[in-house]
Amino acid sequence: MLYHLIRINYICGTLIDKFYIMNIHEYQGKEILASYGVRVQRGIVANNPVEAVAAAKQLTQETGTQWYVVKAQIHAGGRGKGGGVKLAKNLEQVTEISENIIGMMLKTPQTPPEGKQVHKVLIAEDVYYPGESETSEFYMSVLLNRAKGRNMIMYSTEGGMDIEEVAEKTPHLIFTEEIDPNIGLQGFQARKIAFNLGLSGTAFKEMVKFVEALYAAYIGSDSSMFEINPVLKTSDNKILAVDAKVNIDDNALFRQPKYAEMRDVREENQIEVEAKEAGLNYVDLDGTVGCMVNGAGLAMATMDLIKYAGYEPANFLDVGGTADAKRVETAFRIILKDPNVKAILINIFGGIVRCDRVAQGVVDAYKNMGDDIKVPIIVRLQGTNAEIAKELIDNSGMPILSAVQFQEAADQVKAALS
Ligand code: GDP
Ligand code: MN
């Protein structure tokens, strides 16, 4: 029961967040939005200061803007706070700011502590110009509510801020609108959203169009999240997306080749990229116990086991059905790239593959990389020929600990780490 609960926690939390999505940059998210007729803050992406100035000139021709916003393109939010979004009031400032931002290690509340290196900037038109009415910033996201099995639109008048903070301090200022999957977003729902945001006249009509196009973009691109923070009402009552955080469903990329090309592997965890190339299902996590398992379900249970023993898993890794020596070795090497790993737990069920073959694979891999492995290895093999496999490991002369029972494996993880 305990690990059933922990497992649900894992499935709903970390793994879903990391496993089934592809992140893209703001400029790419805005391209998708624009292709569905969502009004966006116009911008042109640039790789260096020279391109940035050319982009600014082109923007002035196309939109008439005199000021520009230089926006760091990294897969993390909170860029404004970290100094990754700056206003430029002329072309000299575009050069200067781009020089500073491109190449910098940008630190925001959503990046790793060392920050993320910026490779590109988006040069965007200034949309906060003064006019007949005030500008207002709203929050809006479309996302899948997994508990309800429905998409929903979440929105708030408190835009431009950290939405987690709004949710915590003033939850009554966040509204949600659930979408019935059989009939899709209804007109009255879009109008209700515009109304709840306090809009009237032109801005109201613009918002209705905005919400409808945003939802169409979300559905059409097979995304699991579109977060627009802020949605801006300009001083001349246009409604547009100033920012775009988009998660595309990884499993839908086969039918979205245009979007698959938007992947930027430089932004992704390098160990995960390498594992993917090796055909391994690997997700990097924060704990200290590396694990190698066959089958996603058993991998979940193994992570629960590690938690049950009082530790945190360093990764999720499903080696799949063919756990031969080569594959086991590749998996070892990948797990060991994570400097936080203090022990490795191998938990394989020998159903299709026989346990003694896996055991031989582990022993061979260990022989091959003996000096590279500096952490204790615990192997639990269960299923066909489990006992032979245990003997094979115990007699190998290698410092590998073997277990047959689940609990035994947990105890050995504890013993190895305490
Ligand atoms: P984030 O910090 O990563 O969420 O990046 P955003 O794209 O949301 O930009 C951060 C902030 O920059 C916004 O909340 C705005 O306050 C500001 N900003 C964005 N575009 C403009 C613009 O056109 N003009 C001005 N003056 N400020 C802008
Ligand atoms: Mn934002």
Tab-separated table of C-alpha atoms and ligand atoms in Angstrom:
chain	number	residue	atom	x	y	z
A	1	MET	CA	0.000	0.000	0.000
A	2	LEU	CA	2.750	2.374	0.948
A	3	TYR	CA	4.590	1.998	-2.247
A	4	HIS	CA	1.419	2.070	-4.202
A	5	LEU	CA	0.904	5.570	-2.855
A	6	ILE	CA	4.445	6.638	-3.527
A	7	ARG	CA	4.142	5.256	-6.999
A	8	ILE	CA	1.094	7.344	-7.745
A	9	ASN	CA	3.071	10.292	-6.514
A	10	TYR	CA	5.851	9.462	-8.926
A	11	ILE	CA	3.635	8.834	-11.879
A	12	CYS	CA	1.721	12.053	-11.427
A	13	GLY	CA	4.674	14.187	-10.550
A	14	THR	CA	8.221	14.010	-11.756
A	15	LEU	CA	7.873	11.418	-14.442
A	16	ILE	CA	4.870	12.752	-16.270
A	17	ASP	CA	6.478	16.177	-16.126
A	18	LYS	CA	9.738	14.953	-17.574
A	19	PHE	CA	8.828	11.969	-19.661
A	20	TYR	CA	6.152	12.709	-22.132
A	21	ILE	CA	6.841	16.240	-23.181
A	22	MET	CA	9.077	18.177	-25.469
A	23	ASN	CA	9.866	21.733	-24.474
A	24	ILE	CA	10.352	24.385	-27.099
A	25	HIS	CA	11.548	28.004	-27.041
A	26	GLU	CA	9.317	31.036	-26.672
A	27	TYR	CA	9.903	32.099	-30.288
A	28	GLN	CA	8.861	28.651	-31.528
A	29	GLY	CA	5.784	28.629	-29.308
A	30	LYS	CA	4.807	32.007	-30.746
A	31	GLU	CA	5.259	30.640	-34.286
A	32	ILE	CA	2.776	27.884	-33.500
A	33	LEU	CA	0.354	30.338	-31.928
A	34	ALA	CA	0.563	32.733	-34.880
A	35	SER	CA	-0.063	29.868	-37.323
A	36	TYR	CA	-3.399	29.300	-35.558
A	37	GLY	CA	-4.329	32.966	-35.693
A	38	VAL	CA	-3.410	33.865	-32.117
A	39	ARG	CA	-2.134	37.432	-31.966
A	40	VAL	CA	1.414	37.491	-30.585
A	41	GLN	CA	4.022	40.075	-29.763
A	42	ARG	CA	5.972	40.027	-33.044
A	43	GLY	CA	9.616	39.048	-32.931
A	44	ILE	CA	12.568	37.717	-34.900
A	45	VAL	CA	15.128	35.328	-33.458
A	46	ALA	CA	18.848	36.202	-33.614
A	47	ASN	CA	22.037	34.220	-32.965
A	48	ASN	CA	24.393	37.175	-32.565
A	49	PRO	CA	24.331	40.978	-32.156
A	50	VAL	CA	24.605	41.625	-35.915
A	51	GLU	CA	21.537	39.483	-36.587
A	52	ALA	CA	19.846	41.201	-33.648
A	53	VAL	CA	20.228	44.644	-35.231
A	54	ALA	CA	19.020	43.352	-38.608
A	55	ALA	CA	16.017	41.827	-36.824
A	56	ALA	CA	15.260	45.120	-35.076
A	57	LYS	CA	15.372	47.043	-38.366
A	58	GLN	CA	13.072	44.546	-40.018
A	59	LEU	CA	10.647	44.731	-37.088
A	60	THR	CA	10.470	48.497	-37.363
A	61	GLN	CA	9.635	48.160	-41.059
A	62	GLU	CA	6.939	45.581	-40.371
A	63	THR	CA	5.373	46.956	-37.211
A	64	GLY	CA	6.574	50.545	-36.858
A	65	THR	CA	7.982	49.808	-33.392
A	66	GLN	CA	10.684	52.200	-32.178
A	67	TRP	CA	11.638	50.252	-29.050
A	68	TYR	CA	12.582	46.596	-28.810
A	69	VAL	CA	12.647	43.887	-26.182
A	70	VAL	CA	15.656	41.594	-26.206
A	71	LYS	CA	14.616	38.236	-24.777
A	72	ALA	CA	16.948	35.354	-23.918
A	73	GLN	CA	15.740	32.060	-25.421
A	74	ILE	CA	16.241	29.247	-22.920
A	75	HIS	CA	13.939	26.466	-21.796
A	76	ALA	CA	13.086	28.118	-18.473
A	77	GLY	CA	10.781	30.834	-17.254
A	78	GLY	CA	11.472	33.722	-14.913
A	79	ARG	CA	13.917	35.183	-17.415
A	80	GLY	CA	12.838	38.746	-16.715
A	81	LYS	CA	13.827	38.448	-13.043
A	82	GLY	CA	17.184	36.924	-13.973
A	83	GLY	CA	18.128	39.746	-16.360
A	84	GLY	CA	17.261	37.855	-19.528
A	85	VAL	CA	14.582	40.296	-20.789
A	86	LYS	CA	15.666	43.880	-21.461
A	87	LEU	CA	14.155	46.881	-23.195
A	88	ALA	CA	16.274	48.552	-25.918
A	89	LYS	CA	15.349	52.083	-26.996
A	90	ASN	CA	17.595	52.227	-30.052
A	91	LEU	CA	19.809	50.045	-32.249
A	92	GLU	CA	22.952	50.737	-30.185
A	93	GLN	CA	21.168	49.362	-27.150
A	94	VAL	CA	20.029	46.332	-29.176
A	95	THR	CA	23.694	45.586	-29.910
A	96	GLU	CA	24.839	46.204	-26.372
A	97	ILE	CA	22.097	44.167	-24.699
A	98	SER	CA	22.406	41.278	-27.185
A	99	GLU	CA	26.156	41.188	-26.587
A	100	ASN	CA	25.515	40.875	-22.879
A	101	ILE	CA	22.749	38.300	-23.062
A	102	ILE	CA	24.034	35.935	-25.790
A	103	GLY	CA	26.557	33.605	-24.191
A	104	MET	CA	25.621	34.467	-20.605
A	105	MET	CA	24.762	31.821	-18.009
A	106	LEU	CA	21.244	32.962	-17.204
A	107	LYS	CA	20.051	32.083	-13.722
A	108	THR	CA	16.342	32.103	-12.978
A	109	PRO	CA	14.252	30.335	-10.335
A	110	GLN	CA	13.596	27.650	-12.962
A	111	THR	CA	17.157	26.916	-14.140
A	112	PRO	CA	19.731	24.659	-12.461
A	113	PRO	CA	21.804	26.648	-9.897
A	114	GLU	CA	24.626	27.279	-12.380
A	115	GLY	CA	22.121	28.722	-14.869
A	116	LYS	CA	21.613	27.951	-18.541
A	117	GLN	CA	23.731	29.252	-21.362
A	118	VAL	CA	21.920	31.556	-23.783
A	119	HIS	CA	22.510	30.805	-27.480
A	120	LYS	CA	19.788	32.931	-29.073
A	121	VAL	CA	17.747	36.027	-28.354
A	122	LEU	CA	14.324	37.000	-29.587
A	123	ILE	CA	14.150	40.615	-30.712
A	124	ALA	CA	10.536	41.588	-30.098
A	125	GLU	CA	8.446	44.678	-30.769
A	126	ASP	CA	7.642	46.834	-27.746
A	127	VAL	CA	3.979	46.297	-26.940
A	128	TYR	CA	3.771	48.256	-23.691
A	129	TYR	CA	3.487	51.618	-25.504
A	130	PRO	CA	1.320	54.329	-23.929
A	131	GLY	CA	-2.104	55.047	-25.411
A	132	GLU	CA	-5.718	55.894	-24.790
A	133	SER	CA	-6.229	53.210	-22.107
A	134	GLU	CA	-4.066	51.308	-19.622
A	135	THR	CA	-2.244	48.102	-20.476
A	136	SER	CA	-3.201	45.039	-18.394
A	137	GLU	CA	-1.395	41.751	-17.949
A	138	PHE	CA	-3.340	38.497	-17.577
A	139	TYR	CA	-2.356	34.903	-17.022
A	140	MET	CA	-3.710	32.129	-19.213
A	141	SER	CA	-2.816	28.496	-19.726
A	142	VAL	CA	-4.381	25.525	-21.434
A	143	LEU	CA	-3.410	22.216	-19.940
A	144	LEU	CA	-4.481	18.678	-19.364
A	145	ASN	CA	-6.086	18.013	-16.012
A	146	ARG	CA	-5.004	14.392	-15.631
A	147	ALA	CA	-7.188	13.747	-12.601
A	148	LYS	CA	-10.319	14.761	-14.520
A	149	GLY	CA	-9.178	13.495	-17.898
A	150	ARG	CA	-10.082	16.831	-19.465
A	151	ASN	CA	-8.346	19.833	-20.864
A	152	MET	CA	-8.833	23.033	-18.994
A	153	ILE	CA	-8.140	26.705	-19.356
A	154	MET	CA	-6.673	28.331	-16.284
A	155	TYR	CA	-6.674	32.112	-16.166
A	156	SER	CA	-6.227	35.060	-13.878
A	157	THR	CA	-6.177	38.839	-13.793
A	158	GLU	CA	-2.842	38.502	-11.972
A	159	GLY	CA	-0.651	38.149	-15.048
A	160	GLY	CA	3.054	38.787	-15.438
A	161	MET	CA	3.723	37.359	-11.975
A	162	ASP	CA	4.797	34.029	-10.631
A	163	ILE	CA	1.547	32.075	-10.924
A	164	GLU	CA	2.561	29.583	-8.191
A	165	GLU	CA	2.717	32.510	-5.807
A	166	VAL	CA	-0.712	33.769	-6.906
A	167	ALA	CA	-2.086	30.232	-6.423
A	168	GLU	CA	-0.664	30.127	-2.921
A	169	LYS	CA	-1.527	33.605	-1.644
A	170	THR	CA	-4.675	34.525	-3.567
A	171	PRO	CA	-6.175	31.299	-4.934
A	172	HIS	CA	-9.556	32.986	-5.450
A	173	LEU	CA	-7.988	35.053	-8.239
A	174	ILE	CA	-7.375	31.959	-10.364
A	175	PHE	CA	-10.265	30.690	-12.481
A	176	THR	CA	-10.561	27.467	-14.401
A	177	GLU	CA	-12.768	26.431	-17.292
A	178	GLU	CA	-13.048	22.735	-18.066
A	179	ILE	CA	-13.509	21.633	-21.659
A	180	ASP	CA	-15.814	18.760	-22.538
A	181	PRO	CA	-13.789	16.552	-24.903
A	182	ASN	CA	-16.898	15.613	-26.899
A	183	ILE	CA	-17.904	19.136	-27.845
A	184	GLY	CA	-14.734	21.182	-27.419
A	185	LEU	CA	-14.506	24.774	-26.247
A	186	GLN	CA	-17.912	26.492	-26.400
A	187	GLY	CA	-18.495	30.120	-27.312
A	188	PHE	CA	-20.079	30.887	-23.962
A	189	GLN	CA	-16.965	29.611	-22.198
A	190	ALA	CA	-14.689	31.959	-24.134
A	191	ARG	CA	-17.074	34.845	-23.351
A	192	LYS	CA	-17.172	33.899	-19.673
A	193	ILE	CA	-13.378	34.049	-19.570
A	194	ALA	CA	-13.301	37.504	-21.199
A	195	PHE	CA	-15.994	38.656	-18.766
A	196	ASN	CA	-14.202	37.299	-15.681
A	197	LEU	CA	-11.076	39.134	-16.799
A	198	GLY	CA	-13.051	42.369	-16.538
A	199	LEU	CA	-13.006	43.211	-20.227
A	200	SER	CA	-15.567	45.023	-22.337
A	201	GLY	CA	-15.980	46.415	-25.864
A	202	THR	CA	-13.174	45.738	-28.343
A	203	ALA	CA	-10.918	44.108	-25.745
A	204	PHE	CA	-13.722	41.681	-24.827
A	205	LYS	CA	-14.193	40.610	-28.456
A	206	GLU	CA	-10.436	40.345	-28.960
A	207	MET	CA	-10.138	38.154	-25.874
A	208	VAL	CA	-12.866	35.783	-27.083
A	209	LYS	CA	-10.990	35.375	-30.376
A	210	PHE	CA	-7.720	34.971	-28.509
A	211	VAL	CA	-9.054	32.192	-26.259
A	212	GLU	CA	-10.623	30.317	-29.171
A	213	ALA	CA	-7.479	30.472	-31.297
A	214	LEU	CA	-5.295	29.546	-28.315
A	215	TYR	CA	-7.374	26.451	-27.641
A	216	ALA	CA	-7.277	25.481	-31.317
A	217	ALA	CA	-3.478	25.802	-31.269
A	218	TYR	CA	-3.238	23.631	-28.158
A	219	ILE	CA	-5.403	20.875	-29.663
A	220	GLY	CA	-3.943	21.098	-33.170
A	221	SER	CA	-0.331	20.868	-32.024
A	222	ASP	CA	-0.924	17.891	-29.686
A	223	SER	CA	0.375	19.857	-26.752
A	224	SER	CA	-0.059	19.098	-23.086
A	225	MET	CA	0.491	22.677	-21.996
A	226	PHE	CA	0.359	26.181	-23.412
A	227	GLU	CA	1.133	28.833	-20.811
A	228	ILE	CA	0.871	32.469	-21.792
A	229	ASN	CA	2.108	34.762	-19.055
A	230	PRO	CA	1.481	37.552	-19.654
A	231	VAL	CA	-1.414	37.838	-22.050
A	232	LEU	CA	-1.415	41.578	-22.674
A	233	LYS	CA	-4.213	44.017	-23.290
A	234	THR	CA	-2.421	46.820	-25.086
A	235	SER	CA	-3.291	50.463	-24.625
A	236	ASP	CA	-5.235	50.277	-27.903
A	237	ASN	CA	-7.222	47.239	-26.746
A	238	LYS	CA	-5.482	44.474	-28.643
A	239	ILE	CA	-5.053	41.153	-26.865
A	240	LEU	CA	-1.780	39.361	-27.517
A	241	ALA	CA	0.641	36.745	-26.217
A	242	VAL	CA	3.804	38.347	-24.837
A	243	ASP	CA	5.289	35.047	-23.674
A	244	ALA	CA	4.709	31.391	-24.596
A	245	LYS	CA	5.705	28.293	-22.707
A	246	VAL	CA	4.730	25.221	-24.688
A	247	ASN	CA	5.006	21.505	-23.892
A	248	ILE	CA	4.323	19.276	-26.846
A	249	ASP	CA	3.300	15.686	-26.201
A	250	ASP	CA	6.353	13.614	-27.022
A	251	ASN	CA	4.257	10.653	-28.104
A	252	ALA	CA	2.525	12.725	-30.787
A	253	LEU	CA	5.681	13.936	-32.507
A	254	PHE	CA	5.509	11.181	-35.113
A	255	ARG	CA	2.520	12.967	-36.598
A	256	GLN	CA	3.861	16.456	-35.964
A	257	PRO	CA	7.143	16.389	-37.919
A	258	LYS	CA	7.226	20.215	-38.121
A	259	TYR	CA	7.239	20.445	-34.361
A	260	ALA	CA	9.609	17.504	-33.885
A	261	GLU	CA	12.186	19.643	-35.689
A	262	MET	CA	11.844	22.277	-32.994
A	263	ARG	CA	13.663	20.085	-30.483
A	264	ASP	CA	16.758	21.849	-29.169
A	265	VAL	CA	18.922	19.156	-27.571
A	266	ARG	CA	21.335	21.771	-26.199
A	267	GLU	CA	18.565	22.710	-23.771
A	268	GLU	CA	18.009	19.168	-22.589
A	269	ASN	CA	19.706	17.067	-19.954
A	270	GLN	CA	22.779	15.674	-21.755
A	271	ILE	CA	22.634	12.273	-20.047
A	272	GLU	CA	19.001	11.912	-21.137
A	273	VAL	CA	19.892	12.827	-24.720
A	274	GLU	CA	22.659	10.212	-24.774
A	275	ALA	CA	20.403	7.555	-23.258
A	276	LYS	CA	17.766	8.278	-25.867
A	277	GLU	CA	20.330	7.791	-28.626
A	278	ALA	CA	21.257	4.434	-27.063
A	279	GLY	CA	17.589	3.450	-27.099
A	280	LEU	CA	17.240	3.523	-23.312
A	281	ASN	CA	14.298	4.972	-21.457
A	282	TYR	CA	16.122	7.177	-18.958
A	283	VAL	CA	14.974	10.078	-16.805
A	284	ASP	CA	17.429	11.911	-14.595
A	285	LEU	CA	16.239	12.465	-11.010
A	286	ASP	CA	17.735	14.103	-7.940
A	287	GLY	CA	18.508	11.160	-5.620
A	288	THR	CA	21.600	9.019	-4.994
A	289	VAL	CA	20.546	5.460	-5.867
A	290	GLY	CA	20.890	4.682	-9.545
A	291	CYS	CA	18.571	2.003	-10.834
A	292	MET	CA	18.461	-0.268	-13.833
A	293	VAL	CA	15.249	-2.159	-14.398
A	294	ASN	CA	13.397	-3.948	-17.182
A	295	GLY	CA	9.868	-2.684	-17.725
A	296	ALA	CA	8.387	0.675	-16.779
A	297	GLY	CA	6.102	-0.758	-14.101
A	298	LEU	CA	8.911	-2.572	-12.329
A	299	ALA	CA	11.026	0.580	-12.646
A	300	MET	CA	8.310	2.495	-10.792
A	301	ALA	CA	8.103	-0.192	-8.107
A	302	THR	CA	11.890	-0.146	-7.775
A	303	MET	CA	11.929	3.591	-7.275
A	304	ASP	CA	9.310	3.098	-4.579
A	305	LEU	CA	11.521	0.417	-3.024
A	306	ILE	CA	14.413	2.855	-2.894
A	307	LYS	CA	12.212	5.443	-1.215
A	308	TYR	CA	10.973	2.767	1.160
A	309	ALA	CA	14.589	2.091	2.138
A	310	GLY	CA	14.909	5.784	3.001
A	311	TYR	CA	16.727	7.014	-0.112
A	312	GLU	CA	15.863	8.800	-3.326
A	313	PRO	CA	16.295	7.349	-6.828
A	314	ALA	CA	18.911	9.034	-9.014
A	315	ASN	CA	17.101	8.080	-12.177
A	316	PHE	CA	14.410	6.116	-13.876
A	317	LEU	CA	15.864	3.613	-16.326
A	318	ASP	CA	14.028	0.964	-18.268
A	319	VAL	CA	16.506	-1.203	-20.204
A	320	GLY	CA	13.685	-2.992	-21.986
A	321	GLY	CA	13.376	-6.664	-22.820
A	322	THR	CA	16.886	-7.449	-24.050
A	323	ALA	CA	19.194	-7.079	-21.071
A	324	ASP	CA	22.356	-8.489	-22.647
A	325	ALA	CA	25.892	-7.605	-21.560
A	326	LYS	CA	26.250	-4.798	-24.107
A	327	ARG	CA	23.032	-3.158	-23.041
A	328	VAL	CA	23.724	-3.587	-19.355
A	329	GLU	CA	27.130	-1.988	-19.859
A	330	THR	CA	25.675	0.960	-21.773
A	331	ALA	CA	23.125	1.411	-19.006
A	332	PHE	CA	25.877	1.276	-16.353
A	333	ARG	CA	27.865	3.922	-18.147
A	334	ILE	CA	24.849	6.184	-18.430
A	335	ILE	CA	23.901	5.807	-14.762
A	336	LEU	CA	27.498	6.502	-13.696
A	337	LYS	CA	27.584	9.805	-15.602
A	338	ASP	CA	25.447	11.235	-12.833
A	339	PRO	CA	27.950	12.299	-10.140
A	340	ASN	CA	25.292	11.982	-7.423
A	341	VAL	CA	25.033	8.210	-7.780
A	342	LYS	CA	26.264	6.474	-4.596
A	343	ALA	CA	24.912	2.969	-5.281
A	344	ILE	CA	23.270	1.119	-8.149
A	345	LEU	CA	20.326	-1.205	-7.783
A	346	ILE	CA	19.665	-3.577	-10.656
A	347	ASN	CA	16.214	-5.104	-10.489
A	348	ILE	CA	15.391	-7.399	-13.384
A	349	PHE	CA	12.504	-9.759	-13.810
A	350	GLY	CA	13.480	-12.696	-15.953
A	351	GLY	CA	10.350	-13.476	-17.870
A	352	ILE	CA	11.319	-13.451	-21.514
A	353	VAL	CA	14.995	-13.031	-20.764
A	354	ARG	CA	16.495	-15.649	-18.391
A	355	CYS	CA	18.005	-14.375	-15.138
A	356	ASP	CA	21.270	-16.268	-15.607
A	357	ARG	CA	21.814	-14.485	-18.936
A	358	VAL	CA	21.255	-11.129	-17.300
A	359	ALA	CA	23.576	-12.098	-14.440
A	360	GLN	CA	26.240	-13.030	-16.981
A	361	GLY	CA	25.652	-9.680	-18.668
A	362	VAL	CA	26.123	-7.818	-15.381
A	363	VAL	CA	29.280	-9.771	-14.552
A	364	ASP	CA	30.737	-9.223	-18.031
A	365	ALA	CA	29.898	-5.538	-17.985
A	366	TYR	CA	31.505	-5.247	-14.561
A	367	LYS	CA	34.645	-7.017	-15.800
A	368	ASN	CA	34.788	-4.670	-18.771
A	369	MET	CA	34.511	-1.514	-16.752
A	370	GLY	CA	35.715	-2.638	-13.323
A	371	ASP	CA	37.782	0.473	-12.615
A	372	ASP	CA	35.018	2.819	-13.676
A	373	ILE	CA	32.589	1.438	-11.130
A	374	LYS	CA	33.346	2.873	-7.726
A	375	VAL	CA	29.950	2.438	-6.102
A	376	PRO	CA	28.312	-0.662	-4.620
A	377	ILE	CA	26.117	-2.668	-6.977
A	378	ILE	CA	23.097	-4.555	-5.727
A	379	VAL	CA	21.518	-7.011	-8.118
A	380	ARG	CA	18.103	-8.493	-7.629
A	381	LEU	CA	17.069	-11.055	-10.193
A	382	GLN	CA	13.718	-12.743	-10.002
A	383	GLY	CA	12.015	-15.130	-12.386
A	384	THR	CA	13.352	-17.889	-14.627
A	385	ASN	CA	16.652	-19.317	-13.297
A	386	ALA	CA	16.862	-16.748	-10.484
A	387	GLU	CA	18.744	-19.083	-8.181
A	388	ILE	CA	21.329	-19.983	-10.834
A	389	ALA	CA	21.745	-16.270	-11.493
A	390	LYS	CA	22.376	-15.555	-7.824
A	391	GLU	CA	24.985	-18.293	-7.673
A	392	LEU	CA	26.630	-16.937	-10.784
A	393	ILE	CA	26.962	-13.522	-9.206
A	394	ASP	CA	28.022	-14.798	-5.785
A	395	ASN	CA	30.741	-16.957	-7.391
A	396	SER	CA	31.948	-14.310	-9.820
A	397	GLY	CA	34.445	-12.953	-7.336
A	398	MET	CA	33.134	-9.455	-8.047
A	399	PRO	CA	31.956	-7.110	-5.315
A	400	ILE	CA	28.356	-7.341	-6.488
A	401	LEU	CA	25.674	-7.946	-3.872
A	402	SER	CA	22.853	-10.218	-4.886
A	403	ALA	CA	19.272	-10.519	-3.705
A	404	VAL	CA	16.251	-12.545	-4.658
A	405	GLN	CA	13.530	-10.962	-2.547
A	406	PHE	CA	12.396	-7.372	-2.895
A	407	GLN	CA	12.922	-6.670	0.803
A	408	GLU	CA	16.404	-8.191	0.676
A	409	ALA	CA	17.345	-5.731	-2.055
A	410	ALA	CA	16.042	-2.821	0.017
A	411	ASP	CA	18.052	-3.981	3.027
A	412	GLN	CA	21.193	-4.226	0.929
A	413	VAL	CA	20.732	-0.717	-0.439
A	414	LYS	CA	20.463	0.466	3.165
A	415	ALA	CA	23.510	-1.520	4.258
A	416	ALA	CA	25.561	-0.287	1.310
A	417	LEU	CA	24.804	3.359	1.978
A	418	SER	CA	24.923	3.550	5.761
B	1	GDP	P1	9.704	35.506	-18.335
B	1	GDP	O1	10.270	36.420	-17.299
B	1	GDP	O2	10.650	34.391	-18.664
B	1	GDP	O3	8.356	34.989	-17.956
B	1	GDP	O4	9.580	36.351	-19.695
B	1	GDP	P2	8.371	37.226	-20.298
B	1	GDP	O5	8.345	37.007	-21.744
B	1	GDP	O6	7.099	36.972	-19.561
B	1	GDP	O7	8.858	38.713	-20.052
B	1	GDP	C1	9.085	39.223	-18.769
B	1	GDP	C2	8.545	40.608	-18.618
B	1	GDP	O8	9.147	41.500	-19.559
B	1	GDP	C3	7.050	40.754	-18.921
B	1	GDP	O9	6.262	40.366	-17.811
B	1	GDP	C4	6.948	42.223	-19.189
B	1	GDP	O10	6.775	42.948	-17.979
B	1	GDP	C5	8.305	42.576	-19.795
B	1	GDP	N1	8.099	42.820	-21.237
B	1	GDP	C6	7.870	41.864	-22.177
B	1	GDP	N2	7.643	42.434	-23.371
B	1	GDP	C7	7.735	43.779	-23.180
B	1	GDP	C8	7.577	44.917	-24.043
B	1	GDP	O11	7.271	44.824	-25.229
B	1	GDP	N3	7.782	46.136	-23.485
B	1	GDP	C9	8.077	46.314	-22.182
B	1	GDP	N4	8.268	47.543	-21.728
B	1	GDP	N5	8.208	45.261	-21.336
B	1	GDP	C10	8.038	44.019	-21.828
B	2	MN	MN	6.478	35.039	-18.718
